[in-house]
Amino acid sequence: MSEHRTGGNADAGDERLCVGAVLSHDQNRALLSEWLEGEYHVLAPANDGVTLEDVAERADLLLLDAGAYERHADWVADYRQREASLFRPVLLLVESDDLPEAAPVWTTVDDVVSVPVRKAVLHARIRGLLSRRGLSRELAASEDRFRTLFETSPDPAIVLDADGRVVDSNAAFRDLVGVAEDCHGRPLEAFDAFDAEAIEEMFAAGDDAREVVAVQTASERRYVECNGNDLDTEPGHRVLILRDVTERVHHERELQRQVDRLDEFAGVLAHEMRNPLGIATGWLDQAERTGDPAAFARVEGALERMNEMLEELLQLARQGSVIGEQSSVPLAELVAESWNSVTTGDAALCVSPALADRTVTGDPDRIEEVFANFFRNAVEHAGPTVTVEVGVAEDDSGVYVEDDGPGLSTVDRDRLFESGYTTAEHGTGFGLAIVQQIAEAHGWTVRATDADSGGARFELLGALDDRGDEPA
């Protein structure tokens, strides 16, 4: 509607606001049109083929007399409703002794002027009504801008009524909870994305008390920071903005895991070092007093054990779940390299032929450490003549490493992968903890069970590449 403008006076042409003059008396219509033409564009149904539809479509203000109002009351009501978000003023001209008192009139009329009327008074009344229309336009434009920002915001947002039901939602919220249709009228409990605890925290959120809640989407679990505010314009209504903070939460949790791991290292280090340190101190005192070479050998052995423990602790602390660049490597070759990196004495390695054409994708150095720790664990617990077999699980679910030693009957299996837990006389208790952390970093699962021979069996589930992923 190019005739509609937000301002008052304009010089000429299309910049002028439009007044629809629907008057039953030709003389009055001609006179009022003359009065208004200098400031407004006047549309009168009796002039130049102008119709009531033209007036309804283009007029910023409707000017009627009593006769025209009576004939076109329904049309006037329709005119008022054409732009529900905008004020469409109606000014009624009546005889001075015939001011309307009926309530229905005032539902479609905004002001009444008694005639005869002075030109200045009429202009003043029209300007006042058009000023209100201009304000309604500004308000509507502001609401449109808010609606656009609300709907296109990357942050999910909803408006809830006093009963906790959704009265408005944006596209980001509907995407978050996995619904395509309108959410209007649905309580938060109706969405599978939120559990009872999350909903309680969302209602507790405020501008100064932002809550982080878990959201279960169709594909993953995410975390959002919820900011809530009451709407002054709608008593009892509340707007909630949900900002995705999943990466921040994961980062904070990883930092906390690292802190916990460092605390664990400190505790294990303080506990485990006491024994070899006490041995070294005692034998050193005797060696200084007697010069006995055996005493010096005991001191050296204790120091070597302390050095071994420190190296494994540092390995666990520095590498842990951190893996480097990944690649697909032949598994049989990697197993052989791991075996050669460990002092195995008279132990024997048996590699199943099933490994010959299999590959594993990951950080080769870390994977080699996994097998090296398996091999070292077998030698420590089963003795220097143990036989270790590496093969593919029967259901192709992963790789196994098993030995023919005494097995796990004397082991607390719930603590087997716990840092510092060992049943070997000279074990450190860190090897299997390292294995578990490296395996989890690759997305695998490590499991301890019994071998058919009665020995210990460890399985890396999910470690093997599918045969279609192997190099040509």
Coordinates of C-alpha atoms in Angstrom, one line a residue:
M1 CA 0.0 0.0 0.0
S2 CA 2.2 2.8 -1.3
E3 CA -0.3 5.5 -0.1
H4 CA 0.4 4.6 3.6
R5 CA 2.9 6.8 5.4
T6 CA 4.1 7.1 8.9
G7 CA 4.5 10.9 9.0
G8 CA 2.1 13.8 9.1
N9 CA 2.5 16.6 6.6
A10 CA 4.2 16.1 3.3
D11 CA 4.7 18.3 0.3
A12 CA 2.8 16.5 -2.4
G13 CA 2.0 13.3 -4.3
D14 CA 2.6 9.9 -3.0
E15 CA 4.1 11.2 0.2
R16 CA 0.7 12.4 1.5
L17 CA -1.4 10.3 3.8
C18 CA -4.7 9.1 2.5
V19 CA -8.1 10.1 3.9
G20 CA -11.2 8.1 2.7
A21 CA -14.1 10.5 2.6
V22 CA -17.3 8.4 2.5
L23 CA -20.0 11.0 2.8
S24 CA -23.7 10.9 1.9
H25 CA -24.1 14.6 1.0
D26 CA -22.4 15.7 -2.2
Q27 CA -21.9 19.3 -1.0
N28 CA -20.2 18.3 2.2
R29 CA -18.1 15.8 0.3
A30 CA -16.9 18.5 -2.1
L31 CA -16.2 21.0 0.7
L32 CA -14.3 18.6 2.9
S33 CA -12.3 17.3 0.0
E34 CA -11.3 20.9 -0.8
W35 CA -10.3 21.5 2.8
L36 CA -8.2 18.3 3.0
E37 CA -6.6 18.1 -0.5
G38 CA -3.8 20.5 0.3
E39 CA -2.5 18.2 3.1
Y40 CA -3.9 14.7 2.3
H41 CA -4.7 12.6 -0.7
V42 CA -8.5 12.3 -0.6
L43 CA -10.4 9.2 -1.9
A44 CA -14.1 9.6 -2.2
P45 CA -16.2 6.7 -3.7
A46 CA -18.3 9.1 -5.8
N47 CA -15.2 10.6 -7.5
D48 CA -13.4 9.3 -10.6
G49 CA -14.7 5.7 -10.3
V50 CA -13.3 5.2 -6.8
T51 CA -14.9 2.3 -5.0
L52 CA -15.3 1.4 -1.4
E53 CA -12.7 -1.4 -1.9
D54 CA -10.2 1.2 -3.1
V55 CA -10.9 3.2 0.0
A56 CA -10.6 0.2 2.3
E57 CA -7.3 -0.8 0.7
R58 CA -5.6 2.6 0.6
A59 CA -7.0 4.9 3.3
D60 CA -5.1 5.8 6.4
L61 CA -8.2 7.4 8.0
L62 CA -11.9 7.0 7.3
L63 CA -14.1 10.1 7.4
L64 CA -17.9 9.4 7.4
D65 CA -21.1 11.2 8.2
A66 CA -24.1 9.6 10.0
G67 CA -25.9 8.6 6.8
A68 CA -22.9 6.9 5.2
Y69 CA -22.1 5.1 8.5
E70 CA -25.6 3.7 8.7
R71 CA -25.5 2.4 5.2
H72 CA -22.0 0.9 5.4
A73 CA -21.7 -0.2 9.1
D74 CA -20.5 -3.7 8.2
W75 CA -18.0 -2.4 5.7
V76 CA -16.6 0.0 8.3
A77 CA -16.2 -2.9 10.8
D78 CA -14.3 -4.9 8.1
Y79 CA -12.2 -1.8 7.3
R80 CA -11.0 -1.7 11.0
Q81 CA -10.0 -5.4 10.9
R82 CA -8.0 -5.4 7.6
E83 CA -4.7 -4.7 9.4
A84 CA -5.1 -6.3 12.8
S85 CA -1.8 -5.1 14.0
L86 CA -2.4 -1.4 12.9
F87 CA -4.7 1.3 14.2
R88 CA -7.1 2.2 11.4
P89 CA -8.9 5.4 12.6
V90 CA -12.5 6.2 11.9
L91 CA -13.8 9.8 12.3
L92 CA -17.6 10.3 12.4
L93 CA -19.3 13.6 11.5
V94 CA -22.7 14.1 13.1
E95 CA -25.2 16.9 13.6
S96 CA -24.5 18.8 16.8
D97 CA -27.7 17.7 18.5
D98 CA -27.4 14.1 17.4
L99 CA -24.2 12.8 19.1
P100 CA -24.2 9.0 19.1
E101 CA -24.5 7.2 22.4
A102 CA -25.1 3.6 21.3
A103 CA -22.2 1.4 22.5
P104 CA -21.9 -0.5 19.1
V105 CA -21.0 2.8 17.4
W106 CA -17.9 3.3 19.6
T107 CA -16.5 -0.2 18.7
T108 CA -15.9 1.0 15.2
V109 CA -15.6 4.8 15.6
D110 CA -12.6 6.5 17.3
D111 CA -13.7 10.1 17.3
V112 CA -16.8 12.2 16.6
V113 CA -17.0 15.7 15.4
S114 CA -20.3 17.7 15.3
V115 CA -21.1 19.8 12.3
P116 CA -20.9 22.5 11.3
V117 CA -17.2 22.3 12.2
R118 CA -14.4 24.7 11.6
K119 CA -11.6 23.7 9.2
A120 CA -8.9 24.1 11.9
V121 CA -10.8 21.8 14.3
L122 CA -11.3 19.2 11.7
H123 CA -7.6 19.2 10.7
A124 CA -6.6 19.0 14.4
R125 CA -8.8 15.9 15.0
I126 CA -7.5 14.2 11.8
R127 CA -3.9 14.9 12.8
G128 CA -4.4 13.5 16.2
L129 CA -5.9 10.2 14.8
L130 CA -3.2 9.9 12.1
S131 CA -0.5 10.5 14.8
R132 CA -1.9 7.5 16.7
R133 CA -1.8 5.5 13.4
G134 CA 1.9 6.5 12.9
L135 CA 2.7 5.3 16.4
S136 CA 0.9 2.0 15.7
R137 CA 3.0 1.6 12.6
E138 CA 6.2 2.2 14.5
L139 CA 5.1 -0.3 17.1
A140 CA 4.1 -2.9 14.4
A141 CA 7.5 -2.4 12.7
S142 CA 9.2 -2.9 16.1
E143 CA 7.2 -6.0 16.7
D144 CA 8.1 -7.3 13.2
R145 CA 11.8 -6.7 13.8
F146 CA 11.5 -8.5 17.1
R147 CA 9.6 -11.4 15.5
T148 CA 12.3 -11.7 12.8
L149 CA 15.1 -11.6 15.4
F150 CA 13.2 -14.1 17.6
E151 CA 12.4 -16.5 14.7
T152 CA 15.9 -16.4 13.1
S153 CA 17.9 -16.4 16.3
P154 CA 20.5 -19.2 16.4
D155 CA 19.7 -19.7 20.1
P156 CA 16.6 -21.7 20.8
A157 CA 13.9 -19.6 22.4
I158 CA 10.3 -20.2 23.8
V159 CA 7.7 -18.2 25.5
L160 CA 5.7 -19.9 28.3
D161 CA 2.4 -18.9 29.8
A162 CA 1.6 -19.0 33.6
D163 CA 0.7 -22.7 33.3
G164 CA 4.1 -23.6 31.7
R165 CA 2.7 -24.1 28.2
V166 CA 4.5 -22.9 25.1
V167 CA 2.8 -19.9 23.5
D168 CA 5.6 -19.2 21.1
S169 CA 8.8 -20.8 19.8
N170 CA 11.4 -20.2 17.2
A171 CA 12.9 -22.4 14.6
A172 CA 16.0 -23.1 16.6
F173 CA 14.0 -24.5 19.5
R174 CA 11.9 -26.7 17.2
D175 CA 15.1 -28.0 15.6
L176 CA 16.5 -28.7 19.1
V177 CA 13.5 -30.7 20.3
G178 CA 13.0 -32.4 17.0
V179 CA 9.5 -31.1 16.0
A180 CA 8.5 -29.6 12.7
E181 CA 5.0 -28.4 13.7
D182 CA 3.9 -25.5 15.9
C183 CA 4.6 -26.1 19.6
H184 CA 1.8 -23.8 20.8
G185 CA -0.1 -25.1 23.8
R186 CA 2.4 -27.9 24.7
P187 CA 4.0 -28.2 28.2
L188 CA 7.7 -28.8 28.4
E189 CA 6.9 -32.3 29.8
A190 CA 5.6 -33.1 26.3
F191 CA 9.0 -32.9 24.7
D192 CA 11.3 -36.0 25.0
A193 CA 14.3 -33.7 24.9
F194 CA 13.8 -32.6 28.6
D195 CA 13.7 -34.7 31.7
A196 CA 12.0 -33.6 35.0
E197 CA 15.2 -32.3 36.4
A198 CA 16.0 -30.2 33.3
I199 CA 12.5 -28.7 33.4
E200 CA 12.8 -27.7 37.0
E201 CA 16.1 -26.0 36.4
M202 CA 14.7 -24.2 33.3
F203 CA 11.9 -22.7 35.4
A204 CA 14.5 -21.7 38.1
A205 CA 16.6 -19.9 35.5
G206 CA 16.7 -16.1 35.7
D207 CA 18.8 -13.3 34.2
D208 CA 21.2 -13.5 37.2
A209 CA 20.8 -17.3 37.7
R210 CA 21.5 -19.1 34.5
E211 CA 21.2 -22.9 34.6
V212 CA 22.9 -25.4 32.5
V213 CA 20.6 -28.2 31.6
A214 CA 20.9 -31.4 29.6
V215 CA 18.9 -31.9 26.3
Q216 CA 18.6 -35.2 24.6
T217 CA 18.3 -34.5 20.9
A218 CA 17.5 -37.2 18.3
S219 CA 21.1 -38.0 17.8
E220 CA 23.1 -36.9 20.9
R221 CA 23.1 -35.4 24.4
R222 CA 23.7 -31.7 24.4
Y223 CA 23.9 -29.0 27.1
V224 CA 22.3 -25.5 27.0
E225 CA 22.6 -22.5 29.3
C226 CA 19.1 -21.3 30.1
N227 CA 18.3 -17.6 30.7
G228 CA 14.8 -16.7 31.8
N229 CA 13.0 -13.4 32.0
D230 CA 9.4 -12.4 32.8
L231 CA 7.5 -10.5 30.1
D232 CA 6.3 -7.1 31.3
T233 CA 3.9 -6.9 28.4
E234 CA 2.3 -10.2 29.2
P235 CA 1.8 -10.9 32.9
G236 CA 2.5 -14.5 33.8
H237 CA 4.4 -15.1 30.6
R238 CA 8.1 -16.0 30.6
V239 CA 10.7 -16.1 27.8
L240 CA 13.5 -18.7 28.0
I241 CA 16.6 -18.4 25.8
L242 CA 18.7 -21.6 25.5
R243 CA 22.3 -21.1 24.5
D244 CA 24.3 -24.2 23.4
V245 CA 27.3 -24.7 25.7
T246 CA 28.0 -28.4 24.9
E247 CA 31.6 -27.7 23.9
R248 CA 32.2 -25.7 27.1
V249 CA 30.7 -28.4 29.3
H250 CA 32.8 -31.1 27.6
H251 CA 35.9 -28.9 28.0
E252 CA 35.2 -28.2 31.7
R253 CA 34.6 -31.9 32.3
E254 CA 37.9 -32.8 30.6
L255 CA 39.7 -30.3 32.7
Q256 CA 38.1 -31.8 35.8
R257 CA 39.1 -35.3 34.7
Q258 CA 42.7 -34.1 34.3
V259 CA 42.7 -32.5 37.7
D260 CA 41.2 -35.7 39.2
R261 CA 43.9 -37.7 37.4
L262 CA 46.7 -35.5 38.7
D263 CA 45.2 -35.9 42.2
E264 CA 45.2 -39.6 41.7
F265 CA 48.8 -39.6 40.5
A266 CA 49.9 -37.5 43.5
G267 CA 48.3 -40.0 45.9
V268 CA 49.6 -43.1 44.1
L269 CA 53.1 -41.6 43.8
A270 CA 53.2 -40.7 47.5
H271 CA 51.9 -44.2 48.5
E272 CA 53.9 -46.3 46.1
M273 CA 57.2 -44.5 46.5
R274 CA 57.4 -45.0 50.3
N275 CA 58.2 -48.7 50.0
P276 CA 61.2 -48.6 47.6
L277 CA 62.4 -45.3 49.1
G278 CA 62.4 -47.0 52.6
I279 CA 64.2 -50.0 51.2
A280 CA 66.8 -47.8 49.5
T281 CA 67.4 -45.7 52.6
G282 CA 67.8 -48.8 54.8
W283 CA 70.2 -50.6 52.6
L284 CA 72.1 -47.5 51.9
D285 CA 72.8 -47.1 55.6
Q286 CA 74.0 -50.6 55.8
A287 CA 76.1 -50.2 52.6
E288 CA 77.8 -47.1 54.1
R289 CA 78.6 -48.9 57.3
T290 CA 79.7 -52.3 55.9
G291 CA 80.6 -51.7 52.3
D292 CA 78.7 -54.8 51.4
P293 CA 78.3 -55.0 47.6
A294 CA 75.0 -56.8 48.1
A295 CA 73.7 -53.9 50.1
F296 CA 74.6 -51.5 47.3
A297 CA 72.9 -53.9 44.8
R298 CA 69.7 -53.7 46.9
V299 CA 69.9 -49.9 46.9
E300 CA 70.3 -49.9 43.1
G301 CA 67.4 -52.3 42.7
A302 CA 65.1 -50.0 44.7
L303 CA 66.2 -47.0 42.8
E304 CA 65.6 -48.8 39.5
R305 CA 62.1 -49.7 40.7
M306 CA 61.4 -46.1 41.6
N307 CA 62.6 -44.9 38.2
E308 CA 60.3 -47.5 36.5
M309 CA 57.3 -46.3 38.5
L310 CA 58.1 -42.7 37.7
E311 CA 58.3 -43.4 34.0
E312 CA 55.0 -45.2 33.9
L313 CA 53.3 -42.5 36.0
L314 CA 54.6 -39.9 33.6
Q315 CA 53.4 -42.0 30.6
L316 CA 50.0 -42.2 32.2
A317 CA 49.9 -38.5 33.0
R318 CA 51.2 -37.1 29.7
Q319 CA 49.6 -39.4 27.3
G320 CA 46.6 -40.9 29.1
S321 CA 43.6 -40.4 26.8
V322 CA 45.5 -38.1 24.4
I323 CA 46.2 -39.6 21.0
G324 CA 48.1 -38.2 18.1
E325 CA 47.8 -38.5 14.4
Q326 CA 45.9 -41.7 13.4
S327 CA 46.5 -44.1 10.5
S328 CA 45.7 -47.6 9.4
V329 CA 48.6 -50.0 10.1
P330 CA 49.0 -53.8 9.7
L331 CA 48.2 -55.4 13.0
A332 CA 50.7 -58.3 12.9
E333 CA 53.6 -56.0 12.3
L334 CA 52.6 -53.7 15.1
V335 CA 52.3 -56.6 17.5
A336 CA 55.8 -57.9 16.6
E337 CA 57.3 -54.4 17.2
S338 CA 55.5 -54.2 20.6
W339 CA 56.9 -57.6 21.6
N340 CA 60.4 -56.6 20.7
S341 CA 60.2 -53.4 22.8
V342 CA 59.6 -55.4 26.0
T343 CA 62.0 -57.5 28.0
T344 CA 60.4 -60.9 27.8
G345 CA 63.2 -63.3 28.7
D346 CA 62.3 -66.9 27.6
A347 CA 58.6 -66.0 27.0
A348 CA 57.1 -67.0 23.6
L349 CA 54.8 -65.1 21.3
C350 CA 52.3 -66.8 19.1
V351 CA 50.6 -64.6 16.5
S352 CA 47.4 -66.1 15.0
P353 CA 47.4 -66.4 11.1
A354 CA 44.1 -64.5 11.3
L355 CA 46.1 -61.3 12.0
A356 CA 48.1 -61.5 8.8
D357 CA 45.7 -59.5 6.7
R358 CA 44.1 -57.3 9.4
T359 CA 44.6 -53.6 10.1
V360 CA 43.8 -51.3 12.9
T361 CA 43.3 -47.5 12.7
G362 CA 44.7 -45.3 15.4
D363 CA 47.8 -43.7 16.8
P364 CA 50.5 -46.4 16.1
D365 CA 52.7 -45.4 19.0
R366 CA 49.9 -45.5 21.5
I367 CA 48.6 -48.8 20.2
E368 CA 52.1 -50.3 20.4
E369 CA 52.1 -49.2 24.1
V370 CA 48.8 -51.1 24.6
F371 CA 50.3 -54.4 23.4
A372 CA 53.6 -53.7 25.2
N373 CA 51.7 -53.3 28.5
F374 CA 49.8 -56.5 27.8
F375 CA 53.0 -58.4 27.2
R376 CA 54.8 -56.9 30.2
N377 CA 51.8 -57.8 32.4
A378 CA 51.9 -61.4 31.2
V379 CA 55.6 -61.8 32.0
E380 CA 55.2 -60.2 35.4
H381 CA 52.2 -62.4 36.5
A382 CA 52.8 -65.6 34.6
G383 CA 56.6 -65.8 34.7
P384 CA 59.5 -65.6 32.2
T385 CA 58.5 -68.8 30.3
V386 CA 54.9 -67.8 29.6
T387 CA 53.4 -68.2 26.1
V388 CA 51.4 -65.3 24.9
E389 CA 49.0 -65.6 22.0
V390 CA 47.5 -62.7 19.9
G391 CA 44.6 -63.3 17.6
V392 CA 41.1 -62.3 16.3
A393 CA 38.1 -62.9 18.5
E394 CA 35.7 -65.6 17.2
D395 CA 33.0 -63.1 16.3
D396 CA 35.4 -60.7 14.7
S397 CA 34.6 -58.1 17.4
G398 CA 38.2 -57.3 18.2
V399 CA 41.7 -58.5 19.1
Y400 CA 42.6 -60.8 22.1
V401 CA 45.8 -61.2 24.0
E402 CA 45.9 -64.3 26.2
D403 CA 48.5 -66.3 28.1
D404 CA 48.9 -69.7 29.6
G405 CA 49.7 -68.5 33.1
P406 CA 47.7 -68.8 36.4
G407 CA 44.9 -66.6 35.2
L408 CA 42.8 -64.1 37.1
S409 CA 41.5 -66.2 40.0
T410 CA 43.5 -64.2 42.6
V411 CA 42.7 -60.9 41.0
D412 CA 40.0 -58.4 42.1
R413 CA 38.5 -57.9 38.6
D414 CA 36.7 -54.7 39.7
R415 CA 40.1 -53.1 40.4
L416 CA 42.1 -54.7 37.6
F417 CA 42.3 -51.4 35.5
E418 CA 42.6 -49.2 38.5
S419 CA 45.8 -47.1 38.7
G420 CA 48.2 -48.6 41.3
Y421 CA 46.5 -52.0 41.6
T422 CA 48.7 -55.0 41.2
T423 CA 49.2 -58.5 42.6
A424 CA 52.8 -58.9 41.2
E425 CA 55.6 -58.6 43.6
H426 CA 57.5 -56.0 41.4
G427 CA 54.5 -54.7 39.5
T428 CA 53.6 -51.0 39.4
G429 CA 49.9 -51.3 38.8
F430 CA 49.9 -48.7 36.0
G431 CA 50.2 -50.8 32.9
L432 CA 46.5 -51.8 32.5
A433 CA 45.3 -48.4 33.5
I434 CA 47.4 -47.0 30.6
V435 CA 45.8 -49.7 28.3
Q436 CA 42.3 -48.7 29.3
Q437 CA 42.8 -45.0 28.8
I438 CA 44.4 -45.4 25.4
A439 CA 41.7 -47.8 24.3
E440 CA 38.9 -45.4 25.4
A441 CA 40.6 -42.6 23.5
H442 CA 40.3 -44.7 20.3
G443 CA 36.7 -45.5 21.1
W444 CA 37.4 -49.2 21.9
T445 CA 36.5 -51.2 25.0
V446 CA 39.0 -53.3 26.9
R447 CA 37.8 -56.4 28.7
A448 CA 39.5 -59.0 31.0
T449 CA 38.3 -62.6 31.0
D450 CA 39.6 -66.2 31.3
A451 CA 41.4 -68.0 28.5
D452 CA 40.5 -71.5 27.5
S453 CA 44.0 -72.6 28.8
G454 CA 43.1 -71.2 32.2
G455 CA 45.3 -68.1 31.8
A456 CA 44.4 -64.5 31.5
R457 CA 42.7 -63.1 28.4
F458 CA 42.4 -59.4 27.4
E459 CA 40.2 -58.3 24.5
L460 CA 40.2 -55.0 22.6
L461 CA 36.7 -54.8 21.3
G462 CA 36.1 -52.5 18.3
A463 CA 39.8 -52.2 17.5
L464 CA 39.8 -54.1 14.1
D465 CA 39.1 -52.3 10.9
D466 CA 36.4 -53.8 8.7
R467 CA 37.9 -55.8 5.9
G468 CA 36.5 -53.2 3.5
D469 CA 38.6 -50.5 5.2
E470 CA 41.9 -52.4 4.8
P471 CA 44.5 -51.2 2.3
A472 CA 44.3 -52.7 -1.2

